[in-house]
Coordinates of C-alpha atoms in Angstrom, one line a residue:
X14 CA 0.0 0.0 0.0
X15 CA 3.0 2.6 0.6
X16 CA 4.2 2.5 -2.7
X17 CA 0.6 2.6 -3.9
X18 CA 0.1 6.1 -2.2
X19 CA 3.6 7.0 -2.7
X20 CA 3.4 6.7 -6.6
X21 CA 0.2 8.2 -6.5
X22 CA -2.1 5.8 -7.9
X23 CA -4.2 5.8 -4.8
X24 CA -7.5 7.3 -5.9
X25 CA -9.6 9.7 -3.2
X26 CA -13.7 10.3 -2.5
X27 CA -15.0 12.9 -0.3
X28 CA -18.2 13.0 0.1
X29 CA -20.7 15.7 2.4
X30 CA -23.8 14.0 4.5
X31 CA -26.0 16.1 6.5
X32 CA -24.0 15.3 9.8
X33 CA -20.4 13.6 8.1
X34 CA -18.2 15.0 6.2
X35 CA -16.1 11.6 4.9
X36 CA -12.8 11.1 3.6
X37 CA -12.5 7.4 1.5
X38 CA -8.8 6.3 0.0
X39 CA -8.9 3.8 -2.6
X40 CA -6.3 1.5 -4.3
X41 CA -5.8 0.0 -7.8
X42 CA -8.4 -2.8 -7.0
X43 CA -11.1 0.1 -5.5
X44 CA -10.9 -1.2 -2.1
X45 CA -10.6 1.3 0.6
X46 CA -7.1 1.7 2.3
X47 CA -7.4 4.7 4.8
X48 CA -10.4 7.1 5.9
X49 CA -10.6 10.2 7.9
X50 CA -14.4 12.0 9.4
X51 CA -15.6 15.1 10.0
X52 CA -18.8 15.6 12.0
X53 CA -21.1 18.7 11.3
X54 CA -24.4 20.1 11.9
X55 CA -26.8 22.0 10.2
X56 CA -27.8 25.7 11.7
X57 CA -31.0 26.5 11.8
X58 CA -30.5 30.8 11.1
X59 CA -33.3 33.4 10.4
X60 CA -35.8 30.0 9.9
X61 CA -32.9 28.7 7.3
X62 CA -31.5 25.6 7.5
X63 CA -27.5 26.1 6.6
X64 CA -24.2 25.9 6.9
X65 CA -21.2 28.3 6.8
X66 CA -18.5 28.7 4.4
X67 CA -16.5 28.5 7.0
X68 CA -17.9 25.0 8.0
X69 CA -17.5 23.6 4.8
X70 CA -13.9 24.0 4.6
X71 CA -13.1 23.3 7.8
X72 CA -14.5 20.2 7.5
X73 CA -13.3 19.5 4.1
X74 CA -10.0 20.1 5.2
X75 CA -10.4 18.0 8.7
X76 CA -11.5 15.1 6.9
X77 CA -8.8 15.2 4.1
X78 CA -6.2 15.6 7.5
X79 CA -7.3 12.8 8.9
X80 CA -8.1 10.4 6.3
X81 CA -3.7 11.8 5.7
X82 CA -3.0 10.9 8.8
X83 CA -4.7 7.5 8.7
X84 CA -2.2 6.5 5.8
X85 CA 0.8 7.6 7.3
X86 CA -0.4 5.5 10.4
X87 CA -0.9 2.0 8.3
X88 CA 1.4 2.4 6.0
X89 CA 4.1 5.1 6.5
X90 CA 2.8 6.8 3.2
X91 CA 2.3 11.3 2.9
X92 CA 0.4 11.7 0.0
X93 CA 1.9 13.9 -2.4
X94 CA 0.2 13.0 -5.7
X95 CA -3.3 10.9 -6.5
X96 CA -4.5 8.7 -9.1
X97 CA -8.0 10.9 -9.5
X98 CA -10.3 13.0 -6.7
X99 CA -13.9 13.3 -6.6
X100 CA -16.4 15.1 -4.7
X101 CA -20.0 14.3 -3.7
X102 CA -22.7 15.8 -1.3
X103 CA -26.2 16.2 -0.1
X104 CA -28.4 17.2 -3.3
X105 CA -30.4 19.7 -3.8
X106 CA -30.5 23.1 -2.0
X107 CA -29.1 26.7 -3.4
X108 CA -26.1 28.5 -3.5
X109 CA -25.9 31.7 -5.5
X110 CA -22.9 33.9 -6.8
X111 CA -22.5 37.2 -7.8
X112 CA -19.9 38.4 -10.9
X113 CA -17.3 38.5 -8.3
X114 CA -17.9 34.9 -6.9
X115 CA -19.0 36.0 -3.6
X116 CA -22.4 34.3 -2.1
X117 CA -25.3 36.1 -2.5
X118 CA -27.5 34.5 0.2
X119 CA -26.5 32.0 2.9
X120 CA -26.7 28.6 1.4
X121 CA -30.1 27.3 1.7
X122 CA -30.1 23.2 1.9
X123 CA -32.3 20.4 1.0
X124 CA -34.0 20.3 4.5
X125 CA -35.5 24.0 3.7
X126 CA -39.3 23.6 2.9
X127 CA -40.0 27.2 2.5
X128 CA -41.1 26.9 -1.6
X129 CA -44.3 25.2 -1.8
X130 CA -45.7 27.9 -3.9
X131 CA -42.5 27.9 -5.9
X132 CA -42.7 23.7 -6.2
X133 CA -46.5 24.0 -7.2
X134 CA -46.4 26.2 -10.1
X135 CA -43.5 24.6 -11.4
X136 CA -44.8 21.3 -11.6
X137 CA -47.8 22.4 -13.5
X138 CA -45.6 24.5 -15.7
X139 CA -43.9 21.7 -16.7
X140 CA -45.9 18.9 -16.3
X141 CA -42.9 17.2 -14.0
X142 CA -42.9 17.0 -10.5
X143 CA -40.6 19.8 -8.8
X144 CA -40.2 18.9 -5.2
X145 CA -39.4 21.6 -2.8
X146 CA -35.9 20.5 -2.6
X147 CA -34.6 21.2 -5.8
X148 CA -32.6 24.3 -6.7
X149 CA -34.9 25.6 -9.1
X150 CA -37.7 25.5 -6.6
X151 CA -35.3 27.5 -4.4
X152 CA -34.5 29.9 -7.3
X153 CA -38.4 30.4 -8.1
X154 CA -39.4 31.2 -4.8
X155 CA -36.4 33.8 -4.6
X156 CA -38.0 35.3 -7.6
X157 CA -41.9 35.1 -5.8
X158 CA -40.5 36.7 -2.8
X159 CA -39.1 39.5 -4.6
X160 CA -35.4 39.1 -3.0
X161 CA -33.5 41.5 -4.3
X162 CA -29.5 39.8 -4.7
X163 CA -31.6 37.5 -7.3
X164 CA -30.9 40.2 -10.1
X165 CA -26.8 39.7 -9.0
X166 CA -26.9 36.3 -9.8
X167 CA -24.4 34.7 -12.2
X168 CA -23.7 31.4 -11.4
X169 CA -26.2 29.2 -9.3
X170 CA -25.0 25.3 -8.2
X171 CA -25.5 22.9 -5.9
X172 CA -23.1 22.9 -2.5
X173 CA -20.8 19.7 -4.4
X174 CA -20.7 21.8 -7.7
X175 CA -19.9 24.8 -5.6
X176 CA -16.8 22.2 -3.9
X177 CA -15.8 21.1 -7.1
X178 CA -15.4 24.6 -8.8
X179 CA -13.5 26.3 -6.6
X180 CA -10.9 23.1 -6.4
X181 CA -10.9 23.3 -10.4
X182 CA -12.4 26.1 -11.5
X183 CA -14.5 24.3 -13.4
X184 CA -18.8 25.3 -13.3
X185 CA -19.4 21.8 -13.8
X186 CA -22.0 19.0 -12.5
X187 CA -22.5 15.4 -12.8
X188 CA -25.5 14.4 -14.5
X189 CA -27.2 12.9 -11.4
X190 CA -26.6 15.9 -9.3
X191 CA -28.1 17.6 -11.9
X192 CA -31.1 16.2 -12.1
X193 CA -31.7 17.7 -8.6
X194 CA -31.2 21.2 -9.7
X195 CA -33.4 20.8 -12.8
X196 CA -35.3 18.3 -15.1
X197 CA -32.9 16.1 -17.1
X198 CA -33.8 15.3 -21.1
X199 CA -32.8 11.3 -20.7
X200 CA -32.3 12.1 -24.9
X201 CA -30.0 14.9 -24.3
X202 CA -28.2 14.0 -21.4
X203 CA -28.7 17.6 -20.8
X204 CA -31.1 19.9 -19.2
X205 CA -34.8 20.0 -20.4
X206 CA -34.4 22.8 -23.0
X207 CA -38.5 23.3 -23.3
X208 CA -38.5 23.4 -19.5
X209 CA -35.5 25.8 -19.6
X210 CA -37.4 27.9 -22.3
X211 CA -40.9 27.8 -20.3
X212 CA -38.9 28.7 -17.2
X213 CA -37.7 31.8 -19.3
X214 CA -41.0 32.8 -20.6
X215 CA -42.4 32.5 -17.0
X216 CA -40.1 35.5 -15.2
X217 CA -39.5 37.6 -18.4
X218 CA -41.3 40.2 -17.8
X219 CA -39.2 40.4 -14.3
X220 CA -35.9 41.9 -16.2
X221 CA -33.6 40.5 -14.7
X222 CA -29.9 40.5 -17.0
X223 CA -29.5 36.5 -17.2
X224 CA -31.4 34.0 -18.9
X225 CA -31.5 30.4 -16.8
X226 CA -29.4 28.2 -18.9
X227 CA -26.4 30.6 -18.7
X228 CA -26.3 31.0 -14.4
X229 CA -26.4 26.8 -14.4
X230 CA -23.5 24.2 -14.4
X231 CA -22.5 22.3 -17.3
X232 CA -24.1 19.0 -17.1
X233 CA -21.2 16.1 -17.6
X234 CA -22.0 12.0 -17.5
X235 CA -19.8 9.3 -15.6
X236 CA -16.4 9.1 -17.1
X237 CA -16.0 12.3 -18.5
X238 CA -13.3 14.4 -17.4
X239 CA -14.4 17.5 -15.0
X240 CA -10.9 19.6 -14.9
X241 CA -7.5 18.9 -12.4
X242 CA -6.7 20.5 -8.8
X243 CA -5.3 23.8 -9.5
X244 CA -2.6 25.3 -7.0
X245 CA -5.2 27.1 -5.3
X246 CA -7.5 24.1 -5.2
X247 CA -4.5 21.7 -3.6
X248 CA -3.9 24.1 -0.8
X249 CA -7.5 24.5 0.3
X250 CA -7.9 20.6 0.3
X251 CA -4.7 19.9 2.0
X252 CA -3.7 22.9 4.1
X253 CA 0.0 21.0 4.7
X254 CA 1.1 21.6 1.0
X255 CA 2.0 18.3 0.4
X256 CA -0.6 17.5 -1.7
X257 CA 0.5 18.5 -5.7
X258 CA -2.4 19.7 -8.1
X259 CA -2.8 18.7 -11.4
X260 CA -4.6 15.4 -10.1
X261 CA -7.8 15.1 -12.5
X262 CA -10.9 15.3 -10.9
X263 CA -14.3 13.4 -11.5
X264 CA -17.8 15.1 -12.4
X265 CA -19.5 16.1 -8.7
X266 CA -22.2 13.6 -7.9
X267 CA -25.2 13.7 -5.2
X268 CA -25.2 11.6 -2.5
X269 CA -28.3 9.4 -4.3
X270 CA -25.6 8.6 -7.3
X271 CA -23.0 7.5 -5.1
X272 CA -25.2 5.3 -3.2
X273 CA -26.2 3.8 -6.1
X274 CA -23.2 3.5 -7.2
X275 CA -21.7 2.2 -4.1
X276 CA -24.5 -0.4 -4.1
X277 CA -24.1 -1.3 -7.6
X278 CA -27.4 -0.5 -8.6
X279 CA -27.1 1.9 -11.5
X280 CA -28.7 -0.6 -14.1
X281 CA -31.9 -0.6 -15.3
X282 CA -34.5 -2.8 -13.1
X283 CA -32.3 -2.9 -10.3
X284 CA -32.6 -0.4 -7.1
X285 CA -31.4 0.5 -4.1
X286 CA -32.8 1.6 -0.1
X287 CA -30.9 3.8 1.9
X288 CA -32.8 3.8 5.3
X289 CA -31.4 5.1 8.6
X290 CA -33.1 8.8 10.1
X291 CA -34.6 9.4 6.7
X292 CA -35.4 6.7 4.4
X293 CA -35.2 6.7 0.4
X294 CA -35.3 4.1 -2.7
X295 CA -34.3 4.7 -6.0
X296 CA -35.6 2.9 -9.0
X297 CA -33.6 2.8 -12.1
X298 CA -36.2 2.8 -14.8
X299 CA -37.2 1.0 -18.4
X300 CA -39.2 4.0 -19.2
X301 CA -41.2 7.0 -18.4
X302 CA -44.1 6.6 -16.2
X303 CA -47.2 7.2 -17.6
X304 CA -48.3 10.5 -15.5
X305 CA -46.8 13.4 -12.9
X306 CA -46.8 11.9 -9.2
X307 CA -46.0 14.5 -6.3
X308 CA -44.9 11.3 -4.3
X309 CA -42.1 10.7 -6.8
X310 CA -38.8 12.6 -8.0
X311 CA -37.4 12.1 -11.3
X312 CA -33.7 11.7 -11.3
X313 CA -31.1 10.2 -13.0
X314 CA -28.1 7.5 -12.5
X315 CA -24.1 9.0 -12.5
X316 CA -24.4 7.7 -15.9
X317 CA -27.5 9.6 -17.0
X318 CA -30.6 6.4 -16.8
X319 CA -34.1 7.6 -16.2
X320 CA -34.6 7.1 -11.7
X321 CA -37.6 7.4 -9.7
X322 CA -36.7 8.1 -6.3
X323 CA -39.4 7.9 -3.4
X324 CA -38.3 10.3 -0.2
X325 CA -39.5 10.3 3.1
X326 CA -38.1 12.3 5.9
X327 CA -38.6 9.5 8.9
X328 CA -37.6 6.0 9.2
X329 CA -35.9 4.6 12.7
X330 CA -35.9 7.6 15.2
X331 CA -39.4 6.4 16.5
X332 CA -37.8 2.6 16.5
X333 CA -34.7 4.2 17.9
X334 CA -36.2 6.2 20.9
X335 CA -38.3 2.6 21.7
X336 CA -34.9 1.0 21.6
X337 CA -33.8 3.6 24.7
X338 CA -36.4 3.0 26.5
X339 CA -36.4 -0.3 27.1
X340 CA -32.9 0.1 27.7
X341 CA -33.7 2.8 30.8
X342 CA -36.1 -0.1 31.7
X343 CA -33.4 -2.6 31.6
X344 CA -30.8 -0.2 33.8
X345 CA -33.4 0.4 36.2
X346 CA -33.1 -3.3 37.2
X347 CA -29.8 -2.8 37.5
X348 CA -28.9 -4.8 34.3
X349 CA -25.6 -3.5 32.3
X350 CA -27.2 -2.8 28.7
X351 CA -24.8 -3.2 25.4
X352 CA -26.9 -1.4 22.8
X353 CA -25.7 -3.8 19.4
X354 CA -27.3 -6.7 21.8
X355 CA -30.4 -4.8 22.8
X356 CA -31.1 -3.5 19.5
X357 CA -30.1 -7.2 17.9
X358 CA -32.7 -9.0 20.2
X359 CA -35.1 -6.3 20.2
X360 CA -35.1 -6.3 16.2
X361 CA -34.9 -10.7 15.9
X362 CA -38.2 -10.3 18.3
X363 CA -40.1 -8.7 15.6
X364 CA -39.5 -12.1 13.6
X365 CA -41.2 -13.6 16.2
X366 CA -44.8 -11.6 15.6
X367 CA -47.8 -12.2 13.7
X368 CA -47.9 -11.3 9.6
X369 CA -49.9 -8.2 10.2
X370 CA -48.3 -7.2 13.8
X371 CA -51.8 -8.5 15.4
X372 CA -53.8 -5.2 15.0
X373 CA -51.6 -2.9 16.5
X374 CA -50.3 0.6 14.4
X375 CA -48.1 3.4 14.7
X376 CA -46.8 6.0 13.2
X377 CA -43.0 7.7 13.5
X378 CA -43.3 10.6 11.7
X379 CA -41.2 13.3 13.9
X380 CA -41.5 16.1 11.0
X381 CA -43.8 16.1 8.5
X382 CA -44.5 13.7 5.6
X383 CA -45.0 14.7 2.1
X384 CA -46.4 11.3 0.8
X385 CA -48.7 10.8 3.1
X386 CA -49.7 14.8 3.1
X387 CA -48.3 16.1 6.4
X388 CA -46.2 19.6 7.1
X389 CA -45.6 18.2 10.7
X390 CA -45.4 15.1 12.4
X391 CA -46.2 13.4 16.0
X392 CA -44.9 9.6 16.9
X393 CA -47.9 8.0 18.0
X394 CA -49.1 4.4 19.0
X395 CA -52.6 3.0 18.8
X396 CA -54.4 -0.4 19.3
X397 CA -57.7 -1.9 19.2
X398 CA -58.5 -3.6 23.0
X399 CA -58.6 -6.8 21.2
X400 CA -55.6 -6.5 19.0
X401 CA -52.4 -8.4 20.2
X402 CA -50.4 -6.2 22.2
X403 CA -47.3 -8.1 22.7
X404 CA -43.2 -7.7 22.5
X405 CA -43.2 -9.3 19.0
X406 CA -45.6 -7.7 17.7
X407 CA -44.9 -4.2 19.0
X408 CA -41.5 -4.3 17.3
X409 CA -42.7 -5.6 14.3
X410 CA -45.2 -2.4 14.2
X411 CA -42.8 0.1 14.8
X412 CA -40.2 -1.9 11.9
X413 CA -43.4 -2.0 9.4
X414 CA -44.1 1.7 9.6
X415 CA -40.2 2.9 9.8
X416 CA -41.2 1.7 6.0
X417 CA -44.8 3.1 5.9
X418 CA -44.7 5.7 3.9
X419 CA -41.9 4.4 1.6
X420 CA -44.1 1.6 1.2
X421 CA -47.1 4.0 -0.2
X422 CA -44.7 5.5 -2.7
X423 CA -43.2 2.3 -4.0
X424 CA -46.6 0.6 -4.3
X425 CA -47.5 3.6 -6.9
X426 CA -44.4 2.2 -8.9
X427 CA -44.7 -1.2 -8.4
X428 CA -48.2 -1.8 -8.5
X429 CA -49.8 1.4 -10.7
X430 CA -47.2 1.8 -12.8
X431 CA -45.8 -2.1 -13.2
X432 CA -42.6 -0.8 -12.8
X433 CA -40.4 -4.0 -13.2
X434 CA -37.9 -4.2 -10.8
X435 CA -35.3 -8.0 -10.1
X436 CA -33.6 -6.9 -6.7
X437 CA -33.2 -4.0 -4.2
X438 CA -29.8 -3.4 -2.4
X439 CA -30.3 -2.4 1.4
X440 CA -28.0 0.1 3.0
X441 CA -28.0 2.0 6.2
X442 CA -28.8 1.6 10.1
X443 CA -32.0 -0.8 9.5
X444 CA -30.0 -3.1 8.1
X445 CA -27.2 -3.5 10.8
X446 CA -29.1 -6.4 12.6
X447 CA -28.8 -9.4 10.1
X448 CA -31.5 -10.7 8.4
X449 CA -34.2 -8.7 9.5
X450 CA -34.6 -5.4 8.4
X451 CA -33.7 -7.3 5.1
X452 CA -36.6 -10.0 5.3
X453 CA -39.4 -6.9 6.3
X454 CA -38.2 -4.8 3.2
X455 CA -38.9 -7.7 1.0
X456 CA -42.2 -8.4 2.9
X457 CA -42.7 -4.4 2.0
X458 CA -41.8 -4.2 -1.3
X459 CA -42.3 -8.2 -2.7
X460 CA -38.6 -8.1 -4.7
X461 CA -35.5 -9.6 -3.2
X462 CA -33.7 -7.9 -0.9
X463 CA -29.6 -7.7 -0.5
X464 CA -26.7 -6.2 1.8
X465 CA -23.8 -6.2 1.2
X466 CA -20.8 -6.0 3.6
X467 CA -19.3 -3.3 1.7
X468 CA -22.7 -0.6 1.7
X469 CA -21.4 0.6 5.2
X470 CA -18.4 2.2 3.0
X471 CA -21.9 4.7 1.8
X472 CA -21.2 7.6 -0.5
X473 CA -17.4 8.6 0.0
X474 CA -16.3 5.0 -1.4
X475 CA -19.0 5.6 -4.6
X476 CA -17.3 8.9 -5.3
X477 CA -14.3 7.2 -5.1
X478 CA -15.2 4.7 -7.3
X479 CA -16.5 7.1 -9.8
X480 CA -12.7 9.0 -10.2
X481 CA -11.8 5.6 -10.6
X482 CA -13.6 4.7 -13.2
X483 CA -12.9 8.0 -15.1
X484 CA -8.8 7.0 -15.2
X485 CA -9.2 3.1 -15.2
X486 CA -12.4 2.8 -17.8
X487 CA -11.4 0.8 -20.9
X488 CA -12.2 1.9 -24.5
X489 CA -16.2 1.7 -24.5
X490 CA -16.5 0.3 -20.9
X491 CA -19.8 1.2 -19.2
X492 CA -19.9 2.4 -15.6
X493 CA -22.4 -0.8 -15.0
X494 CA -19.6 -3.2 -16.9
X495 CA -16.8 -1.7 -14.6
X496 CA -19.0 -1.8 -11.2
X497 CA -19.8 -5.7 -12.4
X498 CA -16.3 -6.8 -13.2
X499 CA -14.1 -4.6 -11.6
X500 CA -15.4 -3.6 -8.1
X501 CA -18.0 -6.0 -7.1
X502 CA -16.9 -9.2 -9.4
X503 CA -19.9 -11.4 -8.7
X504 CA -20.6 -9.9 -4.9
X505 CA -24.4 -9.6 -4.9
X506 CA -24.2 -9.4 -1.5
X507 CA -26.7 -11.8 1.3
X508 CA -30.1 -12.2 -1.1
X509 CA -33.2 -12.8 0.9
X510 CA -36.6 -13.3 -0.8
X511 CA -40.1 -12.2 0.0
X512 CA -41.5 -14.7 2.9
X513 CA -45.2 -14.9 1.1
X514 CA -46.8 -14.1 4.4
X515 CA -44.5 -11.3 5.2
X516 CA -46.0 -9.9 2.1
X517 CA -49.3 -10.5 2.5
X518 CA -49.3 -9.2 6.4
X519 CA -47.5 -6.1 5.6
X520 CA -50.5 -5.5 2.2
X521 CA -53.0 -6.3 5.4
X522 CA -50.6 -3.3 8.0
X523 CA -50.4 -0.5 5.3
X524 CA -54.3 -0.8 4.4
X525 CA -54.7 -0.2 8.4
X526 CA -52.3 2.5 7.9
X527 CA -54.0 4.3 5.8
X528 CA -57.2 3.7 6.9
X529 CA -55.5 5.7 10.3
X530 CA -54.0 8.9 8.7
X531 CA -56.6 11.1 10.5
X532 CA -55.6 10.0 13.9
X533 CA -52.5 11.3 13.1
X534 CA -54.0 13.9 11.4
X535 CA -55.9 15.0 14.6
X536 CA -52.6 14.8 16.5
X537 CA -51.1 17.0 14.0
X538 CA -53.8 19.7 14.4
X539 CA -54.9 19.4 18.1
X540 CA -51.6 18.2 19.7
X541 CA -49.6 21.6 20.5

C-alpha cells in the first residue's frame, strides 16, 4: 500500500452527508485503504436551515487531515500526488454567486421547505414533478418573494458543484446531481431545453440581465473528465502543501448517485434503499411513467438512466427512541445494557410476531411527511383492546411503519405503474441487525432484498469509485460493466426473498395505515 500512495495511484472520495463530512482512500483494486471523518451540523439561522463557508472547509479540510494521517499511520505513506479526486454531497439546495464569486444568500439546503408555492407552479408548468428541494424550486421562490441579490446572480450550483469549482475552477456537475437542480432530457443527457425555455417565458417580464441556462452548471456524465486541482485548489484541500495539483478530478455527484453506485445498482430494473433517520429508494427505470406523481422525483443515475426516487423524511428515530427506553427499563433493574445486543434481540423479536403485527399501528413521523400529506409530524401508537399487544408484535409495528410511507410510494411504482424491478440493495442503520430489516423490506416491497458487507463504506467510497472509473475505464467500458467486473466481481451481496406471508401481512398493515392517517392527522392539528 506505501508504494501505492507513494506513486500516486491511490484514488480519493470525499463526500458531504447532513452530519459527516467523509474522507474514502482507494487502491488500484477500489478497495478502501485509509479514511478520515468530519462531523457537522446543520444551523437553523433566520428559519434557514444552513451551513457556513466556513464549516465547509473546515470540514473538508479536517476530513482530508485525517483520512492523511490515517495512511501515514498503516502504511508510512504522505500523499503527495493521487491517481484521481472526486467530490459528492447532499443534493439539492441553493447556492448563488455574484460576478465577483461572492455568495449572494447564505446557502439554503435540501431540509428547507420554505417553496411550496414555488414547487406548485413549477410542476404544473412543466408537467414534471418539482419537489421543494430542488434548486430551481429554491430559485423560483427567490424570484416570488421578490429578494433582491436574485438580479446579481451569475452562477447558481449545488453545494458539491460549488466544492468542485473552486478546487478546479471548473462550473461543472454530474449528470445525477443535476437532475436535482433541474429536469434532465434522458435524450440529451442535458437539461430540459423546453422546461429551460418555459422557465424563461415565466419571469421575463421580471428583467432581470440573465437567462436560466447561462447562471447553471454544465451537465457532464460518468467518465468524462471535470478539470485537475489547481494550486489554489490543492492548498484548500490539503492545508499542509504536500498535496501537488494537477490530479484530474471526477464530475461532482449527489449523495443518491454514489449510493447507487456504491450499491451497484445503476442498471436498469435494479434499485437500491438507503434507510437510517430518513429513508429513500431509488428505482432505475425502463421508461417513463405514464403520469406526474407528487410522491415521486425524477432523477437520473451517474451515468444519465431515467430514476424514480421515493423520499420520506422519517424511518428509525421512533424505532430508535423505543430502543432507549427499554434500555432505561433494563438499567433500572440494575442490568448492564450493550446497545448492538439490545437492538439485535429487540429487532430478531419482531420475527417472532404475527404477519400483520396483530392489529396494533403506529406511526413515527417526527417532522412532516409529504407522501402521506403532512407539514408536521407526531410519533404515536394506537391499538384496538382486542388487537395483540405483545413484544413481538410491538416491534414488528414500529419496523413496518419505519417503512410506511416508503411503502405508499413504492406501491404507486410497483403496482400502478408495473414498474419491473429484479432486486433491491439495502444500506444503512435498518440493516445492521442481520436478516431482518432485510426479510421486512422484501415483505414491504415483494422483490428480493440484499446487503452487502461493503454498503457501510456509503457515498465517500461511490465517489471514489466514480474517479476511478474515469482514469481506469477501458475503450467503450460502461460504468455498469466496470462496477460488475471490476469492483463487485460477482458480490451480490446476502439475497433474501419475500416470505409470502410477510408480504401478505405487511398489504394487510399498510391498508390499516392508511385507513389511520386522520388519527394522526388530529394529532397534527390538536396536539400543540
Amino acid at each position: 500500500m506505501k508504494n501505492t500512495i507513494e506513486s500516486g495511484k491511490a484514488v480519493l472520495g470525499i463526500e458531504f452527508g447532513s452530519t459527516r463530512i467523509k474522507a474514502v482512500l482507494i487502491n488500484e483494486n477500489n478497495e478502501p485503504i485509509a479514511s478520515g471523518a468530519h462531523d457537522w451540523e446543520n444551523r437553523l439561522e433566520n428559519n434557514i436551515w444552513t451551513y457556513t463557508l466556513e464549516d465547509i472547509w473546515t470540514g473538508l479540510q479536517d476530513s482530508y487531515q485525517k483520512m492523511a494521517q490515517d495512511a501515514k499511520e498503516k502504511y508510512g505513506a504522505t500523499i503527495t500526488k493521487l491517481g484521481a479526486v472526486g467530490f459528492s454531497a447532499m443534493m439539492h439546495g441553493y447556492m448563488a454567486f455574484d460576478e465577483e464569486d461572492q455568495l449572494l444568500v447564505p446557502f439554503r439546503t435540501w431540509r428547507n421547505t420554505m417553496t411550496q408555492q414555488a414547487s406548485d407552479e413549477l410542476t404544473e408548468l412543466f408537467q414534471f414533478n418539482i419537489p421543494q428541494r430542488w434548486s430551481i424550486a429554491h430559485l423560483y421562490q427567490a424570484i416570488l418573494n421578490g429578494e433582491e441579490h436574485v438580479s446579481k446572480i451569475k452562477f447558481q450550483t449545488t453545494l458539491a458543484g460549488y466544492i468542485h469549482w473552486k478546487l478546479t475552477g471548473k462550473k461543472v456537475l454530474g449528470v445525477g446531481e443535476a437532475s436535482g437542480m433541474f429536469p434532465i432530457d434522458m435524450n440529451t443527457g442535458n437539461y430540459n431545453a423546453r422546461m429551460i425555455q418555459q422557465f424563461d417565458e415565466k419571469i421575463a417580464d421580471r428583467g432581470f440581465d440573465w437567462k436560466l441556462e447561462e447562471i447553471l452548471p454544465e451537465v457532464l456524465t460518468a467518465g468524462e473528465e471535470a478539470g485537475f486541482l489547481t494550486e489554489e485548489g490543492a492548498k484548500l484541500l490539503d492545508v499542509t502543501g504536500n498535496l501537488q495539483a494537477g490530479v484530474p478530478v471526477c464530475p461532482p455527484e449527489g449523495d443518491a448517485g454514489t449510493g447507487m453506485t456504491a450499491t451497484n445498482s445503476i442498471a436498469k430494473r435494479t434499485g437500491n434503499v438507503s434507510a437510517g433517520t430518513s429513508v429513500f429508494a431509488m428505482v432505475v427505470l425502463e421508461k417513463e411513467l405514464s403520469k406526474v406523481y407528487k410522491e415521486i422525483d425524477m432523477v437520473t443515475t451517474p451515468t444519465g438512466n431515467l430514476v424514480a426516487m421515493v423520499h420520506c423524511n422519517n424511518c428509525t428515530s421512533d424505532l430508535n427512541a423505543w430502543v432507549s427506553l427499554f434500555k432505561e427499563f433494563a438499567e433500572a433493574f440494575g442490568v448492564e445494557v450493550d446497545m448492538n445486543k439490545l437492538f439485535g434481540t429487540l429487532y430478531n423479536k419482531a420475527l417472532e410476531g404475527d404477519a400483520d403485527c396483530g392489529g396494533l399501528l403506529a406511526y413515527n413521523y417526527f417532522s412532516g411527511e409529504h407522501i402521506t400529506g403532512f407539514e408536521e409530524g407526531r410519533p404515536m401508537f394506537v391499538r384496538m383492546p382486542e388487537s395483540k399487544f405483545n413484544l413481538a408484535n410491538f416491534m414488528r409495528v414500529h419496523l413496518f411503519t419505519a417503512l410506511g410511507a416508503l411503502k405508499t410510494g413504492l406501491d404507486i411504482l410497483l403496482k400502478d405503474e408495473g414498474v419491473k424491478l429484479d432486486k433491491i440493495l439495502g444500506h444503512g442503520g435498518l440493516f445492521k441487525t442481520k436478516g431482518v430489516g432485510q426479510k421486512i423490506m422484501a415483505g414491504a416491497v415483494g422483490v428480493p432484498v440484499s446487503v452487502m458487507e461493503t454498503a457501510g463504506e456509503g457515498g465517500a467510497w461511490g465517489i471514489a469509485l466514480l474517479a476511478s472509473y474515469m482514469i481506469n475505464k477501458e475503450e467503450n467500458e460502461t460504468l455498469d460493466d466496470y462496477l460488475n467486473n471490476k469492483v463487485f466481481a460477482g458480490n451480490a451481496g446476502t439475497e433474501m426473498n419475500p416470505d409470502s406471508a410477510d408480504v401478505e401481512g405487511f398489504d394487510t398493515f399498510i391498508k390499516r395505515y392508511k385507513n389511520g392517517l386522520p388519527i394522526e392527522r388530529a394529532a397534527v392539528d390538536y396536539l400543540r
